[in-house]
mmCIF file of C-alpha atoms in Angstrom:
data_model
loop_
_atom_site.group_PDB
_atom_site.id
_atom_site.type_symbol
_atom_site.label_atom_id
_atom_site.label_comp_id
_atom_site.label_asym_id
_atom_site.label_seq_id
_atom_site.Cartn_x
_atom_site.Cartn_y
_atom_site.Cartn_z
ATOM 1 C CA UNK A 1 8.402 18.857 12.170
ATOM 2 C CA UNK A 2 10.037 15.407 12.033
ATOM 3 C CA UNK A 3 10.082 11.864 13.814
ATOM 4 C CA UNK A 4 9.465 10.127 16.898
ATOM 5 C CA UNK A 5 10.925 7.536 18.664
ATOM 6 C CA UNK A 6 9.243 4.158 17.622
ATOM 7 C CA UNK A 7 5.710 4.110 19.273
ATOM 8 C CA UNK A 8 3.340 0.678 17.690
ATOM 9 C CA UNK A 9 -0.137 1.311 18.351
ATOM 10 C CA UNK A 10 -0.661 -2.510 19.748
ATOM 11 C CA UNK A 11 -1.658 -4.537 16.583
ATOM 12 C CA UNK A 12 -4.974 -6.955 16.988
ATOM 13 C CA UNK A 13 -3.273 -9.513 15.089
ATOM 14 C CA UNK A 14 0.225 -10.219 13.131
ATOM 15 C CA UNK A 15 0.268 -7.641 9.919
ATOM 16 C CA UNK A 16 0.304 -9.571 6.955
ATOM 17 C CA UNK A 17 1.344 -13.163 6.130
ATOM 18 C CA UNK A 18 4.123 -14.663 8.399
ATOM 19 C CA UNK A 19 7.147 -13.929 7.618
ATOM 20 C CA UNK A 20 9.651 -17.311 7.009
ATOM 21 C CA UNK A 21 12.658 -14.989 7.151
ATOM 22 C CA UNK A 22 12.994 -14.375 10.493
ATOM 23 C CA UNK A 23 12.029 -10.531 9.547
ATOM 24 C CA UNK A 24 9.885 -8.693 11.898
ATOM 25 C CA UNK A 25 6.345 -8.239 11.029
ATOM 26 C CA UNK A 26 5.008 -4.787 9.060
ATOM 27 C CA UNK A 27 5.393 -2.046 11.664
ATOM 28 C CA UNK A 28 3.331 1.254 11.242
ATOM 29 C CA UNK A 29 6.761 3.301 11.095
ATOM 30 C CA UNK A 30 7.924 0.837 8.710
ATOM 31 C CA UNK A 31 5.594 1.970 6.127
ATOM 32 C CA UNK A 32 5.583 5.920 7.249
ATOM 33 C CA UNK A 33 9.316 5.313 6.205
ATOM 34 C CA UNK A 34 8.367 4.257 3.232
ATOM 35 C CA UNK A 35 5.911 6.379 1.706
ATOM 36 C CA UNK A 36 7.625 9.176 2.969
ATOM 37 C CA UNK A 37 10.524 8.442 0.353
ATOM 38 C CA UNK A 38 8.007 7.757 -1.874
ATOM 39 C CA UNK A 39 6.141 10.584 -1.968
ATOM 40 C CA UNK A 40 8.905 13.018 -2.412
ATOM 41 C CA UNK A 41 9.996 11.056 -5.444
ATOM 42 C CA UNK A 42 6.889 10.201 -7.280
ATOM 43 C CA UNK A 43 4.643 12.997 -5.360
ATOM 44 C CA UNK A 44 1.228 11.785 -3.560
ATOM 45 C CA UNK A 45 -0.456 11.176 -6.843
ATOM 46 C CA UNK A 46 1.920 9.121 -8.223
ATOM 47 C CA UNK A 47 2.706 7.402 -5.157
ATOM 48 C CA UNK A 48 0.455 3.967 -5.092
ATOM 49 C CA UNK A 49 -0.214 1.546 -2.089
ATOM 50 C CA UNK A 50 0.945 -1.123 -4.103
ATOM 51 C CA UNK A 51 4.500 1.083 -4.247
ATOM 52 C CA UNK A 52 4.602 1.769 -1.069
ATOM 53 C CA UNK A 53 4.033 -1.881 -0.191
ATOM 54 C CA UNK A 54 6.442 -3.378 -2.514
ATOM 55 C CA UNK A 55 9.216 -0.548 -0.917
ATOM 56 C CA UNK A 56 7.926 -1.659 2.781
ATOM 57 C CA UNK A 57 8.566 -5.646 1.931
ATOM 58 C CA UNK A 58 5.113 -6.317 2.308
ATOM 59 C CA UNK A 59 1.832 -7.041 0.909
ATOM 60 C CA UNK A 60 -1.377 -3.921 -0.195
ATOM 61 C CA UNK A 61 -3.244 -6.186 2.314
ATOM 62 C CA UNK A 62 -0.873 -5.943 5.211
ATOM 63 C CA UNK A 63 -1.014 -2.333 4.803
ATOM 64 C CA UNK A 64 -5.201 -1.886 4.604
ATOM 65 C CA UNK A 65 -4.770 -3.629 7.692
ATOM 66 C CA UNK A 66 -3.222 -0.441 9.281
ATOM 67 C CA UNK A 67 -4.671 2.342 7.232
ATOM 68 C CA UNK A 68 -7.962 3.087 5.671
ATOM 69 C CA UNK A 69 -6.311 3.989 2.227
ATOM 70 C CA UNK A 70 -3.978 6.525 1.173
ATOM 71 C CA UNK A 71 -5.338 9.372 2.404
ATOM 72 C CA UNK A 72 -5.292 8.186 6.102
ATOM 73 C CA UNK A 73 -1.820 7.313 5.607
ATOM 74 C CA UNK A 74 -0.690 11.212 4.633
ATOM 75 C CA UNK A 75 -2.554 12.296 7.416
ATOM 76 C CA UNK A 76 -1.303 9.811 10.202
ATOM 77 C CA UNK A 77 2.361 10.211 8.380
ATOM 78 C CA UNK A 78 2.679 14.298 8.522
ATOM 79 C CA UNK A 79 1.219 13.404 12.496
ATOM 80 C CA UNK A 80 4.212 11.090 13.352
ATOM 81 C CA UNK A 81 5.884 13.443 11.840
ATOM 82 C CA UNK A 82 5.331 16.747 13.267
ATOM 83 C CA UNK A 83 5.351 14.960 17.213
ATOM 84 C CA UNK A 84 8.827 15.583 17.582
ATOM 85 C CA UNK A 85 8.703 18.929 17.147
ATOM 86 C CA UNK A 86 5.496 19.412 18.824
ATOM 87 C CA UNK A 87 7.274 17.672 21.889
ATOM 88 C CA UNK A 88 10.359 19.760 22.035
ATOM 89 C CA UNK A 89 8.433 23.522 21.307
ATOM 90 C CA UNK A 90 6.142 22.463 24.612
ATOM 91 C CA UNK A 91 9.598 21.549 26.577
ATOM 92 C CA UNK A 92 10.610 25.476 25.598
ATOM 93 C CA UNK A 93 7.378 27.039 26.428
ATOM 94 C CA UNK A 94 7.627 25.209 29.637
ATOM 95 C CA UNK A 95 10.829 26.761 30.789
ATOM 96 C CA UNK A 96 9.564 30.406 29.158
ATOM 97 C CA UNK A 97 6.943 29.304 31.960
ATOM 98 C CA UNK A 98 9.547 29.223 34.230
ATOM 99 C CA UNK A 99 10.711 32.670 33.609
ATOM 100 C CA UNK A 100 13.129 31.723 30.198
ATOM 101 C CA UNK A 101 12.883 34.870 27.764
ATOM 102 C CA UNK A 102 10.272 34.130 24.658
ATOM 103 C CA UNK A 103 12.992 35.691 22.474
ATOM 104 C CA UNK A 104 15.779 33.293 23.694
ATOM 105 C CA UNK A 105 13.084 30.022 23.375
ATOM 106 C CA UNK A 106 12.459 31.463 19.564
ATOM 107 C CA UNK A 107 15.965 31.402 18.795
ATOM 108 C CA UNK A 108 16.778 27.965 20.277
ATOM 109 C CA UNK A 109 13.284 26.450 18.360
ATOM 110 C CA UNK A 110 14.658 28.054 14.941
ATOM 111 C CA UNK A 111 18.260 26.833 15.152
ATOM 112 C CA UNK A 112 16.760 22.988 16.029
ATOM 113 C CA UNK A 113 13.729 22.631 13.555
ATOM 114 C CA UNK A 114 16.810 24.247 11.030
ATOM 115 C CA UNK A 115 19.325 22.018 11.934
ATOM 116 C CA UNK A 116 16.457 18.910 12.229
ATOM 117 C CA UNK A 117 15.851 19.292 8.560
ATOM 118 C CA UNK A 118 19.001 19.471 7.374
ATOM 119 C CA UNK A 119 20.435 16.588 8.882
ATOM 120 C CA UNK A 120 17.369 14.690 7.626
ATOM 121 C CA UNK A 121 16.874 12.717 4.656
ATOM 122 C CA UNK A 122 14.701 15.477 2.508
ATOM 123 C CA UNK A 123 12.137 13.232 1.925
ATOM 124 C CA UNK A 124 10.926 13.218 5.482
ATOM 125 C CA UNK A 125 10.344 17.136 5.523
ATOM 126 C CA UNK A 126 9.143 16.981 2.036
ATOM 127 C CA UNK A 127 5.807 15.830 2.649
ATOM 128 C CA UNK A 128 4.592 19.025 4.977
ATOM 129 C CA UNK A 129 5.036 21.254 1.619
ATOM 130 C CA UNK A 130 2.192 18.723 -0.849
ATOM 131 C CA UNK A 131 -0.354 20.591 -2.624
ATOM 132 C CA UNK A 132 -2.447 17.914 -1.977
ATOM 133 C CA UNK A 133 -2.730 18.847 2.041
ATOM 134 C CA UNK A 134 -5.062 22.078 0.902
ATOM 135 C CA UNK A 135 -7.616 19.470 0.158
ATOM 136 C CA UNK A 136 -10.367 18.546 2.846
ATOM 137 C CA UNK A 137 -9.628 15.115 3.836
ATOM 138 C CA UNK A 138 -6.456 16.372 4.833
ATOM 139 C CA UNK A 139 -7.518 18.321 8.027
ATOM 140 C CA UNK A 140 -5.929 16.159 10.504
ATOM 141 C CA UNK A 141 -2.583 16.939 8.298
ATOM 142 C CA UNK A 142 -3.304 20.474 8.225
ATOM 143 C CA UNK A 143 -3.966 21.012 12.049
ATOM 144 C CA UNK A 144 -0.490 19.336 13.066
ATOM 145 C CA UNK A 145 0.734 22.334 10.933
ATOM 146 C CA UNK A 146 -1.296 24.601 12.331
ATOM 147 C CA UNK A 147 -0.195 23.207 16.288
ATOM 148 C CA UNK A 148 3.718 23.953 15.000
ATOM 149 C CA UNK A 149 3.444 27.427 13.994
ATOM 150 C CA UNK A 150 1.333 28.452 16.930
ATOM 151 C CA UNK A 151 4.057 27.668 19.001
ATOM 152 C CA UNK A 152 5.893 30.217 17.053
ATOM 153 C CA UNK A 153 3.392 32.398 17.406
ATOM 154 C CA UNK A 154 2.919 32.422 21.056
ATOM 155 C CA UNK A 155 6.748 33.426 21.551
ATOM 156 C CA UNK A 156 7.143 36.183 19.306
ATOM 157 C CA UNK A 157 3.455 37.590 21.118
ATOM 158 C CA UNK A 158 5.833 36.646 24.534
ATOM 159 C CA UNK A 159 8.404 38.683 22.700
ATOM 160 C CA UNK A 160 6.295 41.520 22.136
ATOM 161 C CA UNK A 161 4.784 41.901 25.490
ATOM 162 C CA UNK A 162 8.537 41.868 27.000
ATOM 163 C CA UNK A 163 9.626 44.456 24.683
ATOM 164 C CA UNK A 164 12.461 42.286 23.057
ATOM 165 C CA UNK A 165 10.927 41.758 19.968
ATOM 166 C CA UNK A 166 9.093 44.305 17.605
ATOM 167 C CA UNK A 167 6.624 42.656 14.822
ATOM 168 C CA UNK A 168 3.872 44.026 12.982
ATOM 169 C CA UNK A 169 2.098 41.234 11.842
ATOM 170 C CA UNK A 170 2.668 38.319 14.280
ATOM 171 C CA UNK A 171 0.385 35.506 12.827
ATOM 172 C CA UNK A 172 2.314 35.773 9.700
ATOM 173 C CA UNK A 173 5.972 36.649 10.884
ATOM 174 C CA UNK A 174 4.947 32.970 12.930
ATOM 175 C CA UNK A 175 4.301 31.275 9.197
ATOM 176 C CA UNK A 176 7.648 33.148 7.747
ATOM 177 C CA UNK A 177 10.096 31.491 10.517
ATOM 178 C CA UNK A 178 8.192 28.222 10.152
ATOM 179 C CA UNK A 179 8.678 28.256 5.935
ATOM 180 C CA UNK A 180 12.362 29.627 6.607
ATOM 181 C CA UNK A 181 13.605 26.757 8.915
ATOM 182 C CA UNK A 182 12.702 24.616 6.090
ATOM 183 C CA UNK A 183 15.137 26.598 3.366
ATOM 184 C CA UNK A 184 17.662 23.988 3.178
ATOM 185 C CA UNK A 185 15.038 21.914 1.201
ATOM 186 C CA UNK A 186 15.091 24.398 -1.528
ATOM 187 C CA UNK A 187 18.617 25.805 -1.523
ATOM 188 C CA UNK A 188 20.808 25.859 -4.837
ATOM 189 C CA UNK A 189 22.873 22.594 -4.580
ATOM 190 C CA UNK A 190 25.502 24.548 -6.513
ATOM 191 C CA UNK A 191 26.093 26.470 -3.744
ATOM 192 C CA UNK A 192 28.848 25.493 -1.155
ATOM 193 C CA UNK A 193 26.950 23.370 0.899
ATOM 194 C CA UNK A 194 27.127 24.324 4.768
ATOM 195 C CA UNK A 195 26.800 22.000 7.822
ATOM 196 C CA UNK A 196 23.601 21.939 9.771
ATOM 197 C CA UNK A 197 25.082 23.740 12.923
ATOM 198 C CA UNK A 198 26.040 26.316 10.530
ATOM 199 C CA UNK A 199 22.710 26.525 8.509
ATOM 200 C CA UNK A 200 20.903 26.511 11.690
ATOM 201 C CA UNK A 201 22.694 29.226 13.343
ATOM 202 C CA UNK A 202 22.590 31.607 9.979
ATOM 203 C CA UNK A 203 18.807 30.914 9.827
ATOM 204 C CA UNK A 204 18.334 31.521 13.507
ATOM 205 C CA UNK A 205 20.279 34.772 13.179
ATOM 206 C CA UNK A 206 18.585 35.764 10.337
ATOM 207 C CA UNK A 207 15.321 35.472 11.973
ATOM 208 C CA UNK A 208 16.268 36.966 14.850
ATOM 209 C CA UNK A 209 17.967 40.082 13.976
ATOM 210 C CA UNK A 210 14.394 41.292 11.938
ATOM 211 C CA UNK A 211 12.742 40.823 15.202
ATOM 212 C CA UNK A 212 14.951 41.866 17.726
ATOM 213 C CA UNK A 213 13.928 45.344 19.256
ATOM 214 C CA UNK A 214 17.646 46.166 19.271
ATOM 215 C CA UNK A 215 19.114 43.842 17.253
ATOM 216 C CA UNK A 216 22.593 44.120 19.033
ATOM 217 C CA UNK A 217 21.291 42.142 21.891
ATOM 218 C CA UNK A 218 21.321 39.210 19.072
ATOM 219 C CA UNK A 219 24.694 37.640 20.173
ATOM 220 C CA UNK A 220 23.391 37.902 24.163
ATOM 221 C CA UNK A 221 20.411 35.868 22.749
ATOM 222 C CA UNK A 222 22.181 33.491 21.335
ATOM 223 C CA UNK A 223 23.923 32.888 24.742
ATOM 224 C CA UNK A 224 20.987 32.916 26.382
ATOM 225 C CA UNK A 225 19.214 30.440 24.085
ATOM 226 C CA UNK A 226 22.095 28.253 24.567
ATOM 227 C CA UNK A 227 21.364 27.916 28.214
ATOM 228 C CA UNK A 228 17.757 26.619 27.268
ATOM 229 C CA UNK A 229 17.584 22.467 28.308
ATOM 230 C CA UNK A 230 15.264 21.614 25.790
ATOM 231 C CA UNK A 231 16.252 20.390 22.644
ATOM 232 C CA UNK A 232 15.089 18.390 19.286
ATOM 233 C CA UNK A 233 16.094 14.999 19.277
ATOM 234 C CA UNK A 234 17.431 13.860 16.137
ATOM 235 C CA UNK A 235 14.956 10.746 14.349
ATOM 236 C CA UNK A 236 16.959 7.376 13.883
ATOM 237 C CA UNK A 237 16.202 6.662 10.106
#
């Protein structure tokens, strides 16, 4: 779940008044940025168009010129959000298509989406856990969720049908290793804090191990998941 490269939809018209600064005019991403950090401070209630404006460097009119209102903003934000991800679990069910193992492509998408969020400002990860997303004009918001964790899903059913992995319950064991490579977000900062790498590979582990069919083929996974070409490219924020 997390950011891609820097795609404007083309703009009828310059956002916003000119700009005598020599800055660049409002860019969609611009304000995603923005709320994002906002949100996760103030939450979406007490997160305000005018706010987000006055943290973008622009004007509430330069940003109804984008979006609808609020609402269309969450949903288009958790969107640009989530296309990363989206990208890079197609790239690994591609080369399961190719004759990868399901179990290997599971371990490589845990250890990235881990590792993506934390080496991410927590406010860009924050927004995919709002309350506010159970609510109806957030459908948009809730089917980009949906998209991520069927991708989990489809490899632990690959998983199942080659033997390697044992699960009772797939739909939900697909939800639990989606929540789980989000656990940095919630861990006890008094903790000692571990690098990415390392909080990538203990979640991926983790994971693995409970599904593994004989989990002693877990460090042969992890070779063979390190093999895999496709990989989660890191947002520029």
């Amino acid at each position: 779940m997390t950011m891609p490269p820097d795609q404007e939809r083309p703009l009828r018209r310059p956002v916003g008044r000119p700009r005598g600064d020599g800055r660049p005019h409002l860019t969609r991403t611009v304000v995603f940025l923005a709320a994002a950090r906002l949100i996760a401070e103030h939450g979406y209630a007490g997160t305000s168009i005018r706010m987000i404006a006055r943290e973008a460097e622009a004007s509430p009119a330069s940003l109804f010129n984008l979006f609808a209102g609020k609402d269309e903003l969450l949903n288009e934000l958790i969107l640009y959000l989530a296309q990363p991800s989206l990208a890079f679990y197609g790239d690994l069910e591609a080369e399961v298509g190719a004759g990868a193992a399901p179990s290997a492509a599971l371990y490589r998408m845990v250890f990235e989406e881990a590792r993506l969020v934390a080496s991410v400002d927590r406010a860009y990860v924050a927004v995919f856990l709002l309350p506010e997303l159970r609510q109806s004009q957030f459908g948009p918001a809730r089917a980009a969720r949906r998209a991520l964790v069927a991708h989990y899903q489809r490899l632990i059913l690959g998983g199942l049908g080659d033997g390697t992995l044992v699960c009772d319950q797939p739909h939900l064991a697909a939800e639990q290793l989606f929540q789980l490579t989000e656990t940095s977000l919630i861990m006890d900062e008094t903790q000692p804090p571990l690098s990415p790498d390392d909080l990538a590979r203990a979640t991926a582990r983790f994971c693995l191990r409970g599904l593994l069919a004989d989990p002693a083929r877990l460090a042969d996974l992890e070779a063979e998941a390190a093999q895999l070409r496709s990989s989660l490219i890191l947002p520029q924020v």
